[in-house]
PDB file of C-alpha atoms in Angstrom:
ATOM      1  CA  MET X  65     316.735 186.798 -54.023  1.00  0.00           C
ATOM      2  CA  LYS X  66     313.266 187.650 -54.882  1.00  0.00           C
ATOM      3  CA  VAL X  67     311.989 185.569 -51.884  1.00  0.00           C
ATOM      4  CA  LYS X  68     314.378 187.408 -49.657  1.00  0.00           C
ATOM      5  CA  GLN X  69     312.948 190.740 -50.914  1.00  0.00           C
ATOM      6  CA  TYR X  70     309.423 189.655 -50.420  1.00  0.00           C
ATOM      7  CA  SER X  71     310.305 188.614 -46.667  1.00  0.00           C
ATOM      8  CA  CYS X  72     311.896 192.084 -46.064  1.00  0.00           C
ATOM      9  CA  VAL X  73     308.579 193.716 -47.526  1.00  0.00           C
ATOM     10  CA  LEU X  74     306.462 191.616 -45.437  1.00  0.00           C
ATOM     11  CA  LEU X  75     308.524 192.326 -42.420  1.00  0.00           C
ATOM     12  CA  LEU X  76     308.366 196.165 -43.074  1.00  0.00           C
ATOM     13  CA  TYR X  77     304.538 195.797 -43.691  1.00  0.00           C
ATOM     14  CA  PHE X  78     303.982 194.065 -40.048  1.00  0.00           C
ATOM     15  CA  LEU X  79     306.128 196.601 -38.476  1.00  0.00           C
ATOM     16  CA  THR X  80     304.057 199.391 -39.936  1.00  0.00           C
ATOM     17  CA  LEU X  81     300.766 197.683 -39.032  1.00  0.00           C
ATOM     18  CA  THR X  82     301.825 197.407 -35.410  1.00  0.00           C
ATOM     19  CA  THR X  83     303.059 200.955 -35.401  1.00  0.00           C
ATOM     20  CA  LEU X  84     299.922 202.190 -36.970  1.00  0.00           C
ATOM     21  CA  SER X  85     297.576 200.372 -34.637  1.00  0.00           C
ATOM     22  CA  SER X  86     299.290 201.838 -31.596  1.00  0.00           C
ATOM     23  CA  LEU X  87     299.228 205.318 -33.147  1.00  0.00           C
ATOM     24  CA  VAL X  88     295.681 205.262 -34.059  1.00  0.00           C
ATOM     25  CA  ALA X  89     294.514 204.074 -30.870  1.00  0.00           C
ATOM     26  CA  SER X  90     296.178 206.920 -28.996  1.00  0.00           C
ATOM     27  CA  GLN X  91     294.707 209.804 -31.094  1.00  0.00           C
ATOM     28  CA  THR X  92     291.066 209.514 -30.673  1.00  0.00           C
ATOM     29  CA  CYS X  93     289.185 212.693 -29.811  1.00  0.00           C
ATOM     30  CA  LYS X  94     285.821 212.438 -28.119  1.00  0.00           C
ATOM     31  CA  ASN X  95     282.615 214.572 -28.805  1.00  0.00           C
ATOM     32  CA  SER X  96     281.615 214.750 -25.213  1.00  0.00           C
ATOM     33  CA  CYS X  97     283.064 215.191 -21.684  1.00  0.00           C
ATOM     34  CA  GLY X  98     280.824 213.749 -19.190  1.00  0.00           C
ATOM     35  CA  GLN X  99     277.374 215.162 -19.843  1.00  0.00           C
ATOM     36  CA  ILE X 100     278.600 218.111 -21.946  1.00  0.00           C
ATOM     37  CA  PRO X 101     278.643 217.846 -25.660  1.00  0.00           C
ATOM     38  CA  ILE X 102     281.961 218.638 -27.121  1.00  0.00           C
ATOM     39  CA  LYS X 103     282.247 220.643 -30.481  1.00  0.00           C
ATOM     40  CA  TYR X 104     284.807 222.908 -31.987  1.00  0.00           C
ATOM     41  CA  PRO X 105     286.636 225.053 -30.770  1.00  0.00           C
ATOM     42  CA  PHE X 106     286.777 222.998 -27.737  1.00  0.00           C
ATOM     43  CA  GLY X 107     288.383 219.544 -27.398  1.00  0.00           C
ATOM     44  CA  THR X 108     288.877 216.684 -24.860  1.00  0.00           C
ATOM     45  CA  GLY X 109     292.734 216.459 -25.131  1.00  0.00           C
ATOM     46  CA  LEU X 110     295.868 217.499 -26.817  1.00  0.00           C
ATOM     47  CA  GLY X 111     295.260 217.801 -30.638  1.00  0.00           C
ATOM     48  CA  CYS X 112     291.597 218.124 -30.333  1.00  0.00           C
ATOM     49  CA  GLY X 113     289.531 221.297 -31.018  1.00  0.00           C
ATOM     50  CA  ASP X 114     291.416 224.707 -31.557  1.00  0.00           C
ATOM     51  CA  PRO X 115     294.874 224.806 -30.034  1.00  0.00           C
ATOM     52  CA  ARG X 116     294.103 228.542 -28.825  1.00  0.00           C
ATOM     53  CA  PHE X 117     291.359 226.919 -26.566  1.00  0.00           C
ATOM     54  CA  GLN X 118     293.008 223.651 -25.501  1.00  0.00           C
ATOM     55  CA  GLN X 119     295.263 225.200 -22.794  1.00  0.00           C
ATOM     56  CA  TYR X 120     292.267 226.904 -21.062  1.00  0.00           C
ATOM     57  CA  VAL X 121     289.542 224.312 -21.371  1.00  0.00           C
ATOM     58  CA  THR X 122     290.295 220.671 -20.558  1.00  0.00           C
ATOM     59  CA  CYS X 123     288.601 217.420 -20.100  1.00  0.00           C
ATOM     60  CA  ASN X 124     289.898 215.297 -17.176  1.00  0.00           C
ATOM     61  CA  GLN X 125     288.175 212.368 -15.844  1.00  0.00           C
ATOM     62  CA  GLU X 126     285.032 213.376 -17.624  1.00  0.00           C
ATOM     63  CA  LYS X 127     284.925 216.777 -16.043  1.00  0.00           C
ATOM     64  CA  LEU X 128     285.298 219.992 -18.233  1.00  0.00           C
ATOM     65  CA  THR X 129     287.377 222.607 -16.581  1.00  0.00           C
ATOM     66  CA  LEU X 130     288.434 226.217 -17.346  1.00  0.00           C
ATOM     67  CA  THR X 131     291.703 227.293 -15.989  1.00  0.00           C
ATOM     68  CA  THR X 132     292.947 230.803 -15.638  1.00  0.00           C
ATOM     69  CA  HIS X 133     295.747 232.225 -13.341  1.00  0.00           C
ATOM     70  CA  THR X 134     293.218 232.686 -10.439  1.00  0.00           C
ATOM     71  CA  GLY X 135     292.230 229.001 -10.333  1.00  0.00           C
ATOM     72  CA  CYS X 136     290.307 226.037 -12.038  1.00  0.00           C
ATOM     73  CA  TYR X 137     286.412 226.321 -12.561  1.00  0.00           C
ATOM     74  CA  PRO X 138     284.004 223.596 -13.504  1.00  0.00           C
ATOM     75  CA  VAL X 139     282.215 224.176 -16.836  1.00  0.00           C
ATOM     76  CA  THR X 140     278.556 223.748 -16.362  1.00  0.00           C
ATOM     77  CA  ASN X 141     277.184 224.362 -19.930  1.00  0.00           C
ATOM     78  CA  ILE X 142     278.211 225.488 -23.363  1.00  0.00           C
ATOM     79  CA  GLU X 143     275.672 227.103 -25.561  1.00  0.00           C
ATOM     80  CA  TYR X 144     277.183 226.641 -28.998  1.00  0.00           C
ATOM     81  CA  SER X 145     274.474 228.547 -30.958  1.00  0.00           C
ATOM     82  CA  SER X 146     275.211 231.776 -29.107  1.00  0.00           C
ATOM     83  CA  GLN X 147     278.966 230.988 -28.392  1.00  0.00           C
ATOM     84  CA  VAL X 148     278.792 231.299 -24.578  1.00  0.00           C
ATOM     85  CA  ILE X 149     280.222 229.056 -22.052  1.00  0.00           C
ATOM     86  CA  HIS X 150     278.996 228.899 -18.455  1.00  0.00           C
ATOM     87  CA  ILE X 151     281.301 228.301 -15.547  1.00  0.00           C
ATOM     88  CA  SER X 152     280.888 228.066 -11.640  1.00  0.00           C
ATOM     89  CA  ASP X 153     283.371 229.267  -9.029  1.00  0.00           C
ATOM     90  CA  PRO X 154     283.347 227.059  -5.849  1.00  0.00           C
ATOM     91  CA  SER X 155     284.577 230.070  -3.742  1.00  0.00           C
ATOM     92  CA  MET X 156     281.846 232.177  -5.020  1.00  0.00           C
ATOM     93  CA  SER X 157     279.061 233.343  -2.559  1.00  0.00           C
ATOM     94  CA  THR X 158     275.421 232.905  -3.436  1.00  0.00           C
ATOM     95  CA  CYS X 159     272.083 233.109  -1.789  1.00  0.00           C
ATOM     96  CA  ALA X 160     272.641 229.744  -0.168  1.00  0.00           C
ATOM     97  CA  CYS X 161     276.034 230.098   0.981  1.00  0.00           C
ATOM     98  CA  THR X 162     278.479 232.851   1.889  1.00  0.00           C
ATOM     99  CA  GLN X 163     282.466 232.354   1.906  1.00  0.00           C
ATOM    100  CA  THR X 164     285.631 234.400   1.512  1.00  0.00           C
ATOM    101  CA  SER X 165     287.186 234.491  -1.923  1.00  0.00           C
ATOM    102  CA  LYS X 166     290.178 235.721  -3.790  1.00  0.00           C
ATOM    103  CA  GLY X 167     288.219 236.919  -6.717  1.00  0.00           C
ATOM    104  CA  PHE X 168     288.249 235.866 -10.371  1.00  0.00           C
ATOM    105  CA  GLY X 169     290.348 236.799 -13.370  1.00  0.00           C
ATOM    106  CA  LEU X 170     290.830 235.863 -17.032  1.00  0.00           C
ATOM    107  CA  ASP X 171     294.305 235.673 -18.628  1.00  0.00           C
ATOM    108  CA  TRP X 172     295.000 238.631 -20.752  1.00  0.00           C
ATOM    109  CA  ASP X 173     295.582 236.425 -23.840  1.00  0.00           C
ATOM    110  CA  ALA X 174     292.687 233.885 -23.213  1.00  0.00           C
ATOM    111  CA  PRO X 175     290.189 233.662 -26.052  1.00  0.00           C
ATOM    112  CA  PHE X 176     287.410 234.766 -23.813  1.00  0.00           C
ATOM    113  CA  SER X 177     285.494 237.941 -22.571  1.00  0.00           C
ATOM    114  CA  PHE X 178     282.696 238.545 -20.137  1.00  0.00           C
ATOM    115  CA  HIS X 179     279.275 238.110 -21.444  1.00  0.00           C
ATOM    116  CA  ASP X 180     277.054 241.373 -21.029  1.00  0.00           C
ATOM    117  CA  ASP X 181     274.554 239.373 -18.853  1.00  0.00           C
ATOM    118  CA  THR X 182     277.180 238.548 -16.212  1.00  0.00           C
ATOM    119  CA  VAL X 183     276.682 240.705 -13.082  1.00  0.00           C
ATOM    120  CA  PHE X 184     279.458 240.805 -10.481  1.00  0.00           C
ATOM    121  CA  THR X 185     278.477 241.856  -6.875  1.00  0.00           C
ATOM    122  CA  LEU X 186     281.238 242.472  -4.356  1.00  0.00           C
ATOM    123  CA  LEU X 187     280.288 241.693  -0.716  1.00  0.00           C
ATOM    124  CA  ASP X 188     281.471 242.952   2.771  1.00  0.00           C
ATOM    125  CA  CYS X 189     283.581 245.736   1.316  1.00  0.00           C
ATOM    126  CA  SER X 190     285.443 248.244   3.490  1.00  0.00           C
ATOM    127  CA  THR X 191     283.647 251.562   3.182  1.00  0.00           C
ATOM    128  CA  THR X 192     286.631 253.574   4.413  1.00  0.00           C
ATOM    129  CA  SER X 193     289.500 252.215   2.455  1.00  0.00           C
ATOM    130  CA  SER X 194     288.268 250.237  -0.557  1.00  0.00           C
ATOM    131  CA  PRO X 195     289.053 252.257  -3.901  1.00  0.00           C
ATOM    132  CA  ILE X 196     285.388 251.184  -5.177  1.00  0.00           C
ATOM    133  CA  TYR X 197     283.995 253.893  -3.058  1.00  0.00           C
ATOM    134  CA  ARG X 198     285.892 256.878  -4.330  1.00  0.00           C
ATOM    135  CA  THR X 199     283.644 259.461  -5.800  1.00  0.00           C
ATOM    136  CA  ASN X 200     283.634 260.671  -9.461  1.00  0.00           C
ATOM    137  CA  GLY X 201     286.469 263.113 -10.146  1.00  0.00           C
ATOM    138  CA  ALA X 202     288.464 262.158  -7.027  1.00  0.00           C
ATOM    139  CA  TYR X 203     292.210 262.580  -7.536  1.00  0.00           C
ATOM    140  CA  ASP X 204     294.439 259.706  -6.654  1.00  0.00           C
ATOM    141  CA  VAL X 205     297.812 260.875  -5.510  1.00  0.00           C
ATOM    142  CA  ASP X 206     299.506 257.623  -5.791  1.00  0.00           C
ATOM    143  CA  SER X 207     298.638 256.877  -9.383  1.00  0.00           C
ATOM    144  CA  ASN X 208     298.442 260.660 -10.438  1.00  0.00           C
ATOM    145  CA  THR X 209     295.155 259.890 -12.144  1.00  0.00           C
ATOM    146  CA  THR X 210     291.466 260.814 -11.747  1.00  0.00           C
ATOM    147  CA  VAL X 211     289.472 257.855 -10.099  1.00  0.00           C
ATOM    148  CA  ILE X 212     286.310 256.801 -11.705  1.00  0.00           C
ATOM    149  CA  PRO X 213     283.601 255.098  -9.498  1.00  0.00           C
ATOM    150  CA  GLN X 214     283.459 251.461  -9.919  1.00  0.00           C
ATOM    151  CA  CYS X 215     279.904 250.570  -8.422  1.00  0.00           C
ATOM    152  CA  ASP X 216     276.680 250.909 -10.462  1.00  0.00           C
ATOM    153  CA  ARG X 217     274.231 252.887  -8.284  1.00  0.00           C
ATOM    154  CA  THR X 218     271.294 251.422 -10.469  1.00  0.00           C
ATOM    155  CA  GLY X 219     272.222 247.963  -9.109  1.00  0.00           C
ATOM    156  CA  ALA X 220     271.317 248.879  -5.527  1.00  0.00           C
ATOM    157  CA  PRO X 221     268.294 246.588  -5.611  1.00  0.00           C
ATOM    158  CA  ILE X 222     270.435 243.684  -6.559  1.00  0.00           C
ATOM    159  CA  CYS X 223     272.473 244.290  -3.374  1.00  0.00           C
ATOM    160  CA  SER X 224     269.212 244.548  -1.333  1.00  0.00           C
ATOM    161  CA  PHE X 225     268.046 241.187  -2.565  1.00  0.00           C
ATOM    162  CA  LEU X 226     271.346 239.413  -1.965  1.00  0.00           C
ATOM    163  CA  TYR X 227     271.723 240.811   1.478  1.00  0.00           C
ATOM    164  CA  SER X 228     268.227 239.563   2.234  1.00  0.00           C
ATOM    165  CA  CYS X 229     269.368 235.929   1.796  1.00  0.00           C
ATOM    166  CA  ARG X 230     269.646 234.190   5.079  1.00  0.00           C
ATOM    167  CA  ALA X 231     273.271 233.008   4.656  1.00  0.00           C
ATOM    168  CA  ILE X 232     274.126 236.753   4.160  1.00  0.00           C
ATOM    169  CA  SER X 233     271.665 238.394   6.430  1.00  0.00           C
ATOM    170  CA  MET X 234     273.047 236.289   9.246  1.00  0.00           C
ATOM    171  CA  LEU X 235     276.500 238.455   9.093  1.00  0.00           C
ATOM    172  CA  ASN X 236     274.546 241.586   9.805  1.00  0.00           C
ATOM    173  CA  LEU X 237     276.446 243.558   7.077  1.00  0.00           C
ATOM    174  CA  PRO X 238     275.249 247.094   6.140  1.00  0.00           C
ATOM    175  CA  ILE X 239     273.849 247.454   2.733  1.00  0.00           C
ATOM    176  CA  SER X 240     276.626 250.025   1.971  1.00  0.00           C
ATOM    177  CA  THR X 241     279.290 247.253   1.990  1.00  0.00           C
ATOM    178  CA  CYS X 242     277.857 245.745  -1.095  1.00  0.00           C
ATOM    179  CA  CYS X 243     278.753 246.963  -4.739  1.00  0.00           C
ATOM    180  CA  VAL X 244     277.590 246.109  -8.096  1.00  0.00           C
ATOM    181  CA  TYR X 245     280.993 245.845  -9.864  1.00  0.00           C
ATOM    182  CA  THR X 246     280.824 247.546 -13.302  1.00  0.00           C
ATOM    183  CA  PRO X 247     284.307 248.265 -14.853  1.00  0.00           C
ATOM    184  CA  VAL X 248     284.357 247.221 -18.503  1.00  0.00           C
ATOM    185  CA  ASP X 249     285.687 243.664 -18.651  1.00  0.00           C
ATOM    186  CA  LEU X 250     287.019 244.217 -15.070  1.00  0.00           C
ATOM    187  CA  GLY X 251     289.641 246.537 -16.300  1.00  0.00           C
ATOM    188  CA  PRO X 252     292.535 246.040 -18.735  1.00  0.00           C
ATOM    189  CA  SER X 253     293.883 242.928 -16.995  1.00  0.00           C
ATOM    190  CA  PHE X 254     290.399 241.292 -16.729  1.00  0.00           C
ATOM    191  CA  GLU X 255     291.054 241.016 -13.041  1.00  0.00           C
ATOM    192  CA  MET X 256     288.894 241.138  -9.897  1.00  0.00           C
ATOM    193  CA  ASP X 257     291.398 241.200  -7.097  1.00  0.00           C
ATOM    194  CA  LEU X 258     289.281 241.267  -3.812  1.00  0.00           C
ATOM    195  CA  GLN X 259     292.460 241.703  -1.677  1.00  0.00           C
ATOM    196  CA  LYS X 260     293.149 244.950  -3.533  1.00  0.00           C
ATOM    197  CA  LEU X 261     289.550 246.036  -3.585  1.00  0.00           C
ATOM    198  CA  GLN X 262     289.347 245.078   0.059  1.00  0.00           C
ATOM    199  CA  CYS X 263     286.145 242.989  -0.189  1.00  0.00           C
ATOM    200  CA  THR X 264     285.632 239.685   1.531  1.00  0.00           C
ATOM    201  CA  SER X 265     283.739 237.903  -1.273  1.00  0.00           C
ATOM    202  CA  TYR X 266     281.899 238.251  -4.425  1.00  0.00           C
ATOM    203  CA  SER X 267     278.789 236.808  -6.215  1.00  0.00           C
ATOM    204  CA  GLY X 268     278.178 236.358  -9.838  1.00  0.00           C
ATOM    205  CA  PHE X 269     275.110 235.391 -12.023  1.00  0.00           C
ATOM    206  CA  TYR X 270     274.068 235.620 -15.533  1.00  0.00           C
ATOM    207  CA  SER X 271     270.258 235.305 -15.293  1.00  0.00           C
ATOM    208  CA  PHE X 272     267.458 236.480 -12.924  1.00  0.00           C
ATOM    209  CA  ASN X 273     265.891 233.150 -14.214  1.00  0.00           C
ATOM    210  CA  GLY X 274     262.540 235.316 -14.576  1.00  0.00           C
ATOM    211  CA  GLN X 275     262.516 236.124 -10.806  1.00  0.00           C
ATOM    212  CA  GLU X 276     264.387 239.241 -10.392  1.00  0.00           C
ATOM    213  CA  SER X 277     263.105 239.606  -6.760  1.00  0.00           C
ATOM    214  CA  ASN X 278     263.996 236.087  -5.621  1.00  0.00           C
ATOM    215  CA  PRO X 279     267.796 235.684  -5.384  1.00  0.00           C
ATOM    216  CA  GLU X 280     267.516 232.009  -4.539  1.00  0.00           C
ATOM    217  CA  ASN X 281     266.401 231.113  -8.020  1.00  0.00           C
ATOM    218  CA  TRP X 282     268.954 233.202  -9.817  1.00  0.00           C
ATOM    219  CA  LYS X 283     271.487 231.438 -12.137  1.00  0.00           C
ATOM    220  CA  TYR X 284     274.846 231.947 -10.288  1.00  0.00           C
ATOM    221  CA  GLY X 285     278.057 231.594 -12.150  1.00  0.00           C
ATOM    222  CA  ILE X 286     280.006 233.354 -14.625  1.00  0.00           C
ATOM    223  CA  ALA X 287     278.965 233.636 -18.566  1.00  0.00           C
ATOM    224  CA  LEU X 288     281.934 234.189 -20.963  1.00  0.00           C
ATOM    225  CA  LYS X 289     281.841 234.870 -24.788  1.00  0.00           C
ATOM    226  CA  TYR X 290     284.159 233.236 -27.345  1.00  0.00           C
ATOM    227  CA  LYS X 291     284.852 233.855 -30.967  1.00  0.00           C
ATOM    228  CA  PHE X 292     286.098 231.257 -33.649  1.00  0.00           C
ATOM    229  CA  ASN X 293     288.485 233.777 -35.206  1.00  0.00           C
ATOM    230  CA  VAL X 294     288.752 237.553 -36.049  1.00  0.00           C
ATOM    231  CA  TYR X 295     285.771 237.316 -38.422  1.00  0.00           C
ATOM    232  CA  ASN X 296     283.799 234.915 -36.251  1.00  0.00           C
ATOM    233  CA  ASP X 297     283.316 232.425 -39.115  1.00  0.00           C
ATOM    234  CA  TYR X 298     282.911 228.723 -38.395  1.00  0.00           C
ATOM    235  CA  PRO X 299     285.678 226.904 -40.435  1.00  0.00           C
ATOM    236  CA  SER X 300     284.159 225.200 -43.393  1.00  0.00           C
ATOM    237  CA  SER X 301     286.684 222.364 -42.935  1.00  0.00           C
ATOM    238  CA  CYS X 302     285.609 221.707 -39.483  1.00  0.00           C
ATOM    239  CA  ALA X 303     281.884 221.757 -40.645  1.00  0.00           C
ATOM    240  CA  ASN X 304     282.593 219.096 -43.279  1.00  0.00           C
ATOM    241  CA  CYS X 305     284.538 217.143 -40.705  1.00  0.00           C
ATOM    242  CA  GLU X 306     281.589 217.135 -38.167  1.00  0.00           C
ATOM    243  CA  ARG X 307     279.134 216.175 -40.943  1.00  0.00           C
ATOM    244  CA  SER X 308     281.039 212.857 -41.541  1.00  0.00           C
ATOM    245  CA  ASN X 309     281.348 211.915 -37.685  1.00  0.00           C
ATOM    246  CA  GLY X 310     284.620 213.427 -37.198  1.00  0.00           C
ATOM    247  CA  VAL X 311     285.921 215.580 -34.594  1.00  0.00           C
ATOM    248  CA  CYS X 312     287.949 218.686 -35.498  1.00  0.00           C
ATOM    249  CA  GLY X 313     291.504 218.883 -34.214  1.00  0.00           C
ATOM    250  CA  TYR X 314     295.016 220.075 -35.134  1.00  0.00           C
ATOM    251  CA  GLY X 315     298.454 218.496 -35.665  1.00  0.00           C
ATOM    252  CA  GLY X 316     301.886 219.030 -37.001  1.00  0.00           C
ATOM    253  CA  ALA X 317     304.456 221.574 -36.248  1.00  0.00           C
ATOM    254  CA  TYR X 318     302.246 224.403 -37.238  1.00  0.00           C
ATOM    255  CA  ASN X 319     299.076 223.158 -35.569  1.00  0.00           C
ATOM    256  CA  THR X 320     297.215 222.718 -38.899  1.00  0.00           C
ATOM    257  CA  PHE X 321     293.678 221.378 -39.113  1.00  0.00           C
ATOM    258  CA  VAL X 322     293.056 217.832 -38.928  1.00  0.00           C
ATOM    259  CA  CYS X 323     289.873 215.692 -38.870  1.00  0.00           C
ATOM    260  CA  ASN X 324     289.984 212.976 -36.170  1.00  0.00           C
ATOM    261  CA  CYS X 325     287.650 210.204 -37.435  1.00  0.00           C
ATOM    262  CA  PRO X 326     285.974 207.378 -35.319  1.00  0.00           C
ATOM    263  CA  GLY X 327     288.780 204.853 -34.307  1.00  0.00           C
ATOM    264  CA  GLY X 328     291.362 207.433 -34.285  1.00  0.00           C
ATOM    265  CA  LEU X 329     292.482 208.056 -37.913  1.00  0.00           C
ATOM    266  CA  ASN X 330     293.392 211.537 -38.701  1.00  0.00           C
ATOM    267  CA  THR X 331     292.824 213.081 -42.160  1.00  0.00           C
ATOM    268  CA  THR X 332     293.202 216.644 -43.555  1.00  0.00           C
ATOM    269  CA  SER X 333     289.554 216.768 -44.911  1.00  0.00           C
ATOM    270  CA  ASP X 334     286.740 214.569 -43.554  1.00  0.00           C
ATOM    271  CA  CYS X 335     285.839 210.871 -42.672  1.00  0.00           C
ATOM    272  CA  PHE X 336     284.423 210.101 -46.292  1.00  0.00           C
ATOM    273  CA  PHE X 337     286.910 207.597 -47.610  1.00  0.00           C
ATOM    274  CA  ARG X 338     287.250 206.431 -51.264  1.00  0.00           C
ATOM    275  CA  SER X 339     287.276 202.698 -51.892  1.00  0.00           C
ATOM    276  CA  PRO X 340     290.379 201.382 -53.534  1.00  0.00           C
ATOM    277  CA  TYR X 341     288.201 199.396 -55.795  1.00  0.00           C
ATOM    278  CA  ASN X 342     285.838 201.955 -57.449  1.00  0.00           C
ATOM    279  CA  HIS X 343     287.071 205.232 -55.780  1.00  0.00           C
ATOM    280  CA  SER X 344     283.470 206.035 -54.558  1.00  0.00           C
ATOM    281  CA  PRO X 345     283.298 207.920 -51.467  1.00  0.00           C
ATOM    282  CA  ARG X 346     281.584 206.286 -48.399  1.00  0.00           C
ATOM    283  CA  LEU X 347     281.576 206.670 -44.670  1.00  0.00           C
ATOM    284  CA  LEU X 348     282.919 203.872 -42.596  1.00  0.00           C
ATOM    285  CA  PRO X 349     281.028 202.654 -39.680  1.00  0.00           C
ATOM    286  CA  ARG X 350     282.023 203.976 -36.221  1.00  0.00           C
ATOM    287  CA  HIS X 351     285.088 202.051 -34.786  1.00  0.00           C
ATOM    288  CA  THR X 352     286.316 200.953 -38.121  1.00  0.00           C
ATOM    289  CA  ALA X 353     287.767 204.081 -39.619  1.00  0.00           C
ATOM    290  CA  GLY X 354     290.891 203.708 -37.699  1.00  0.00           C
ATOM    291  CA  ASN X 355     291.563 200.606 -39.626  1.00  0.00           C
ATOM    292  CA  PHE X 356     291.117 202.274 -43.053  1.00  0.00           C
ATOM    293  CA  LEU X 357     294.616 203.077 -43.513  1.00  0.00           C
ATOM    294  CA  ILE X 358     295.875 199.628 -42.467  1.00  0.00           C
ATOM    295  CA  PHE X 359     293.493 198.128 -44.972  1.00  0.00           C
ATOM    296  CA  SER X 360     294.712 200.469 -47.671  1.00  0.00           C
ATOM    297  CA  LEU X 361     298.342 199.504 -47.032  1.00  0.00           C
ATOM    298  CA  ALA X 362     297.523 195.957 -46.907  1.00  0.00           C
ATOM    299  CA  TYR X 363     295.638 196.306 -50.403  1.00  0.00           C
ATOM    300  CA  PHE X 364     298.843 198.058 -51.654  1.00  0.00           C
ATOM    301  CA  MET X 365     301.156 195.416 -50.507  1.00  0.00           C
ATOM    302  CA  VAL X 366     299.084 192.648 -52.063  1.00  0.00           C
ATOM    303  CA  ARG X 367     299.392 194.390 -55.237  1.00  0.00           C
ATOM    304  CA  VAL X 368     302.983 194.871 -55.017  1.00  0.00           C
ATOM    305  CA  LEU X 369     303.749 191.262 -54.097  1.00  0.00           C
ATOM    306  CA  PHE X 370     301.245 189.612 -56.565  1.00  0.00           C
TER     307      PHE X 370
END
C-alpha cells in the first residue's frame, strides 16, 4: 500500500515537472527588442511591462512599434531618464522626401502626450477652405462657436526652411500653404486629421540638432511623454526586480505585479531566492532561475518520501 502511495506521488511529481518546464519556458520577458533596451513600463510581450502600455507598444520580430488608431509607427529610441519615446511616421514628409499623408493621432486613453519639443508643420494646405486659416474671433456658423487660429505666426521661418528643401521646392508651393500647427495636444481628441484640415501632408521634428537653418539635419519624428502613474513614481517593487536581473511584468486576473526572472520563473518580489538548506538569499545565474521551482519541488518530494 505504501509502495503504491509512493508511486502515485512520484507520478504526480513528474507530471508537475513536465508542466512547470513547459510553463516556465513560455513566460520569459526580454530586456531588449532589437537594438532598443526595454525597461518598465514597456515590455516585449503579453505579461511584460505595464499592462497600460502593452497594448500600444509591442515587440514583434525584434521591432518595437507604437500602435494608434491612425496606424503603426516604428519606435526609434526611448529616453528612460527623461521619460520620452521617439517614433517615426513612414508617411511623414521630411527635407529629403515629400509624400501624401492622412495625419497622426493618439488614442484618447493612451498613456502618452506630445512632448513640448515636438513641432508639427502642415504642408500644401488650401488657403481658401482650410479651417486653419480662419482669423482670430471669426464666427463659425456650423459649430456656433468662435474660431481660434491654429497656426503659429512666429513659426514662419520653419516654413521657409522646409520649403527651401529640394524635395518640397520642386512642387512650387507658395509659402502661404504652410502652417506650423499649434493646438494644445492637437485638440481634445489628440488628432491631426489632414483630410479635415485640407492639407496634403505634414512634417514633424523634435530637435533642430543645433542647426536651425539647415532642415536636412533636423531630427524628424514625434516625441511623446509618458508617466509611470499619477504621481510619476517609479515602482519600488520594479526597481528591486530589475536590480536582481529580473524584468517587471504583470499577471493574474487583476494584472498584479510579477518579477520575471532569467529562465522564465515569475515571482512576486525579485530574483533573489533563498536556499532550502540555509535560507540565505542568493541570485541564481542566468538561465537557471527557471529551474529553481522545479529544484525546490524535488527537494520537498525527497523529504516526503524519505
